[in-house]
Each structure stands twice: as C-alpha cells, then as structure tokens.
CSV table of C-alpha atoms and ligand atoms in Angstrom, one decimal:
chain,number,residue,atom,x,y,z
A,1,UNK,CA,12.1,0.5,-51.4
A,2,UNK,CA,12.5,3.4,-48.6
A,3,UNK,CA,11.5,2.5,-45.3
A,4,UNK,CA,8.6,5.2,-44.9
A,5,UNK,CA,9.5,8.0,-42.6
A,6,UNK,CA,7.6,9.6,-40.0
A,7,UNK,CA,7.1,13.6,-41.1
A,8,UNK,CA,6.1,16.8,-40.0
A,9,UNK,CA,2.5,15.7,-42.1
A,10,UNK,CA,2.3,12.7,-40.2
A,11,UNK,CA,2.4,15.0,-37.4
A,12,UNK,CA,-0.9,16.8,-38.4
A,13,UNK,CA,-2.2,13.9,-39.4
A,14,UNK,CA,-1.9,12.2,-36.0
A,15,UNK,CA,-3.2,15.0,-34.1
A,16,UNK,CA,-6.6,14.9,-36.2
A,17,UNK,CA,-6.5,10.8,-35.3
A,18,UNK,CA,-6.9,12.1,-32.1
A,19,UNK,CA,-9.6,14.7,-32.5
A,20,UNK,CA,-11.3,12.4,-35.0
A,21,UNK,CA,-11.1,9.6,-31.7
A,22,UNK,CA,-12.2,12.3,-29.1
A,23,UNK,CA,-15.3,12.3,-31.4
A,24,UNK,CA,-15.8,8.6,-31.2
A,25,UNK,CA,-19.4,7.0,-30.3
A,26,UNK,CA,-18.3,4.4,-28.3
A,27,UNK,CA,-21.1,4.0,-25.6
A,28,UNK,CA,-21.5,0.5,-25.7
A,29,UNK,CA,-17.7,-0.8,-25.5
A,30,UNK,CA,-16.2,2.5,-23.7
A,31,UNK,CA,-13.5,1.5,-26.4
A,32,UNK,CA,-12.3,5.0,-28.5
A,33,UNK,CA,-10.6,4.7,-31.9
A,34,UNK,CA,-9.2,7.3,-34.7
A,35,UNK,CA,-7.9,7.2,-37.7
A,36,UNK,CA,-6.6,9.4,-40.5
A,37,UNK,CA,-5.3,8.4,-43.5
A,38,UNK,CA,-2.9,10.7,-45.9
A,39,UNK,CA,-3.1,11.5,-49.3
A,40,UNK,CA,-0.4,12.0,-52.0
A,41,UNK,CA,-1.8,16.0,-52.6
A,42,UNK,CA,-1.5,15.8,-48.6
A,43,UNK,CA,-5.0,15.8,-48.0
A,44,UNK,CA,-5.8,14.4,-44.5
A,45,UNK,CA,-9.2,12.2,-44.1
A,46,UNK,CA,-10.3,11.2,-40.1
A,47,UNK,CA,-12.7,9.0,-39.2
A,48,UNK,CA,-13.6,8.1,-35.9
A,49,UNK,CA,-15.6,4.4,-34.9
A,50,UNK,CA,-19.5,4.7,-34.5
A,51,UNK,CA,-21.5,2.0,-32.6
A,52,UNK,CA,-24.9,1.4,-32.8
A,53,UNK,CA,-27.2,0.2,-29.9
A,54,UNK,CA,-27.7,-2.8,-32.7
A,55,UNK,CA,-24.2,-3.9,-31.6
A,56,UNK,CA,-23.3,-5.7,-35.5
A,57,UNK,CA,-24.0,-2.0,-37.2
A,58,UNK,CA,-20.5,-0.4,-35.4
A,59,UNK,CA,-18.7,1.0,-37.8
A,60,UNK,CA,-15.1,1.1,-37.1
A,61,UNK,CA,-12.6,4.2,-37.3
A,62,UNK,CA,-10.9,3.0,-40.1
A,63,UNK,CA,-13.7,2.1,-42.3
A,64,UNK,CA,-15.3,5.5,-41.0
A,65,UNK,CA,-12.3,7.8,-42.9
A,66,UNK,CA,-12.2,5.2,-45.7
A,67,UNK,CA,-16.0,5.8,-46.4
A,68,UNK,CA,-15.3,9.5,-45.7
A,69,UNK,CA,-12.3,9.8,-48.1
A,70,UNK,CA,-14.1,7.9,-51.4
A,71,UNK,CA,-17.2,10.7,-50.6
A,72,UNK,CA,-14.2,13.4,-51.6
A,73,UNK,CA,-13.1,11.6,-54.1
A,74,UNK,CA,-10.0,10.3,-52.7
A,75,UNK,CA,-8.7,6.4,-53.5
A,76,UNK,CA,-5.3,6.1,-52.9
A,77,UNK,CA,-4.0,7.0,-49.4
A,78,UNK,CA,-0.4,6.3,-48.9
A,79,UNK,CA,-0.8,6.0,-44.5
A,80,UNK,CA,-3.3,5.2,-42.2
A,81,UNK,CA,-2.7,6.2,-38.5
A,82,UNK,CA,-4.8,4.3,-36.1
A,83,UNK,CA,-4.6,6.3,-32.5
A,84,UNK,CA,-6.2,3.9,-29.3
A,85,UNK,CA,-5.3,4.8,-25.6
A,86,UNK,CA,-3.8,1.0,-25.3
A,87,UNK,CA,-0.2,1.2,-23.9
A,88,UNK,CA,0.3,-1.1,-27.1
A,89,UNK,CA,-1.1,-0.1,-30.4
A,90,UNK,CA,-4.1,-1.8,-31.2
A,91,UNK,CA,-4.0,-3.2,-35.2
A,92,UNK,CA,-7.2,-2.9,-37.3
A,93,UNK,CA,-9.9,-5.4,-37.3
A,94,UNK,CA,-9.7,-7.7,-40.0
A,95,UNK,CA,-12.7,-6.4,-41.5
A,96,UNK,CA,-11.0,-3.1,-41.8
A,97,UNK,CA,-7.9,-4.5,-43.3
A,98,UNK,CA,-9.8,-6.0,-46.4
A,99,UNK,CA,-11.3,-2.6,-46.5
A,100,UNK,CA,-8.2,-0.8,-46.6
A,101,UNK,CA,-6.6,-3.2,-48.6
A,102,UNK,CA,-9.2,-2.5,-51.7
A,103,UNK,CA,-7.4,1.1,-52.2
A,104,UNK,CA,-4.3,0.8,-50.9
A,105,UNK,CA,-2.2,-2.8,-50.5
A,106,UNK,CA,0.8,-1.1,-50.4
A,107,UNK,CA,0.0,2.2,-47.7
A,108,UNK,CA,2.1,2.1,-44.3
A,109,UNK,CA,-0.4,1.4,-41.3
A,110,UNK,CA,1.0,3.5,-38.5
A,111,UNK,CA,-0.6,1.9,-34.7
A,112,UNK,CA,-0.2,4.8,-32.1
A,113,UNK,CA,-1.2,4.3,-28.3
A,114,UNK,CA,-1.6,6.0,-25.4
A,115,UNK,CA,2.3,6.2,-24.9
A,116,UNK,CA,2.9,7.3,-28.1
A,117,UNK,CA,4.3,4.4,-29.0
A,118,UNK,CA,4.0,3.3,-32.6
A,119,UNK,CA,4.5,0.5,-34.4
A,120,UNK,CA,4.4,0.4,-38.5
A,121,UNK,CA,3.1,-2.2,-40.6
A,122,UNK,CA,2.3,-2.5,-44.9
A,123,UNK,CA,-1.5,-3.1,-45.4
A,124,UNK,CA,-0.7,-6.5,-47.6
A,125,UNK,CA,1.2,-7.7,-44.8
A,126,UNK,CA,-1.3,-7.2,-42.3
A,127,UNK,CA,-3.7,-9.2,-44.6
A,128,UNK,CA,-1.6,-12.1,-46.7
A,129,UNK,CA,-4.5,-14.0,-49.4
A,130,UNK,CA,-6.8,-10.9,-48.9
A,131,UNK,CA,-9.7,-11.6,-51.2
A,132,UNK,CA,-9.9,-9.5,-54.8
A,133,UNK,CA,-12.9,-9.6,-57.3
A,134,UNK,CA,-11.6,-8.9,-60.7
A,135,UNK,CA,-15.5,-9.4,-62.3
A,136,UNK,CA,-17.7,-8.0,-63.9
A,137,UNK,CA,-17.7,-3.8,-63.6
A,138,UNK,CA,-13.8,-3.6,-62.9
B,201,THU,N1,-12.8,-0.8,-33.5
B,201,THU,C1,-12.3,0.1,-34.4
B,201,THU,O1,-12.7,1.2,-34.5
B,201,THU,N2,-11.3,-0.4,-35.2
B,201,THU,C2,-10.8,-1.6,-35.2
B,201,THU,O2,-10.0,-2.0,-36.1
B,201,THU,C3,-11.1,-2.6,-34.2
B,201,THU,C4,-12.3,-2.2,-33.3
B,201,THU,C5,-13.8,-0.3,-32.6
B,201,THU,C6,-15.2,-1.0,-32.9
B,201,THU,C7,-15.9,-0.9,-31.6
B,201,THU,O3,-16.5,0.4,-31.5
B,201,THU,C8,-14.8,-0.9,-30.5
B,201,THU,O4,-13.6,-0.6,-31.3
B,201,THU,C9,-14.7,-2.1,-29.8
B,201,THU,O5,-14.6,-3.2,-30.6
C-alpha cells in the first residue's frame, strides 16, 4: 500500500477544517475543533463541535461532518483532517473513532495544530477490537 500523500485537495480541505472550527460552539470548554473529511468524487464535508449547556449533548467536530456527509449521501471518505489550536495535534475522542470507523476503517486521520504540525494515523489503528454489529438490517 502507498503511504497517503498530502495534496493540493488536502490543502482545501484543511482550510475549510479551519473555517468549519472558526464556527465552533464551544462556550462551555473554550475548546475549538474542525474537521473535514474528503471524498473519492473530491467532495469536502466540515463539521465543526457543538456543546450544549446540557454538557453530555456536545457533539464533537468529527461526528458533526460525519452526520453532515451521510445527510448528502456520502459513506465513504478516504481522510479526515482534525484542525485544534494545540501545539500537538489533538486525536479524536474515542467516541468519534467508532463513529468514523463504521464508514471508513481504512481512511487516513490527518491531526493538524496550531503549528501546523500534523501527524497521520489509519482509523483501525486508532481504534484496534472496534465493535461491528453484523445483525439484523445489514
Ligand atoms: N471535541 C471534539 O470536537 N472532538 C474530539 O475528538 C474531542 C473533543 C470537543 C468536544 C468539546 O466541545 C470540546 O472538544 C472539549 O472536550
């Protein structure tokens, strides 16, 4: 396998991560987050975390574009950029990795911070034994 490249759509993608995190309702924790994810017919889906003055209903970025991309009708995403103004890249929630994981085991995770730093993981790897339901309606 090819390691996966950084590209001029990556590029574009990051840069709505970071409008999508400018966006961010983050009253409670002052804590900002964006995502995009990527498509294969280079769609781009953001999403941006939403907290709730009922602390448990936050909604993090990632599961924000991930709810956002199956409303357009788009499953498979082959990257996820997560953008945070941490010196180091902050990784996704593990709530948010099972929820990537359902569409996409194999996507690259790309972790931007404030420095531009990034750091590049595989969904499946960021989640080993991540739960499946092969039942009824699948
Ligand atoms: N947050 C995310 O948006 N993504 C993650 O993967 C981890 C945490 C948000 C949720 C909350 O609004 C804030 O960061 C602090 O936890």
């Amino acid at each position: 396998m090819p390691e996966p490249q950084w590209t001029e759509i990556h590029e574009k993608a990051l840069a709505m991560a970071w409008r999508a995190r400018s966006h961010a309702w983050a009253p409670y924790s002052g804590f900002k987050v964006g995502c995009a994810l990527m498509f294969p017919g280079g769609e781009i889906v953001p999403g941006c975390n939403v907290e709730n003055a009922s602390y448990g209903l936050t909604q993090c970025a990632e599961r924000c574009a991930v709810c956002a991309a199956v409303a357009r009708g788009l499953l498979g995403f082959t990257d996820a950029i997560v953008v945070t103004d941490l010196k180091k890249p902050a990784p996704p929630c593990g709530a948010c990795r099972q929820v990537l994981f359902e569409f996409s085991p194999g996507a690259t995770v790309w972790l931007v911070g404030s420095g531009g730093g990034k750091s590049r993981h595989i969904v499946g790897e960021l989640l080993p034994e991540a739960f499946r339901f092969d039942g009824p309606g699948r």
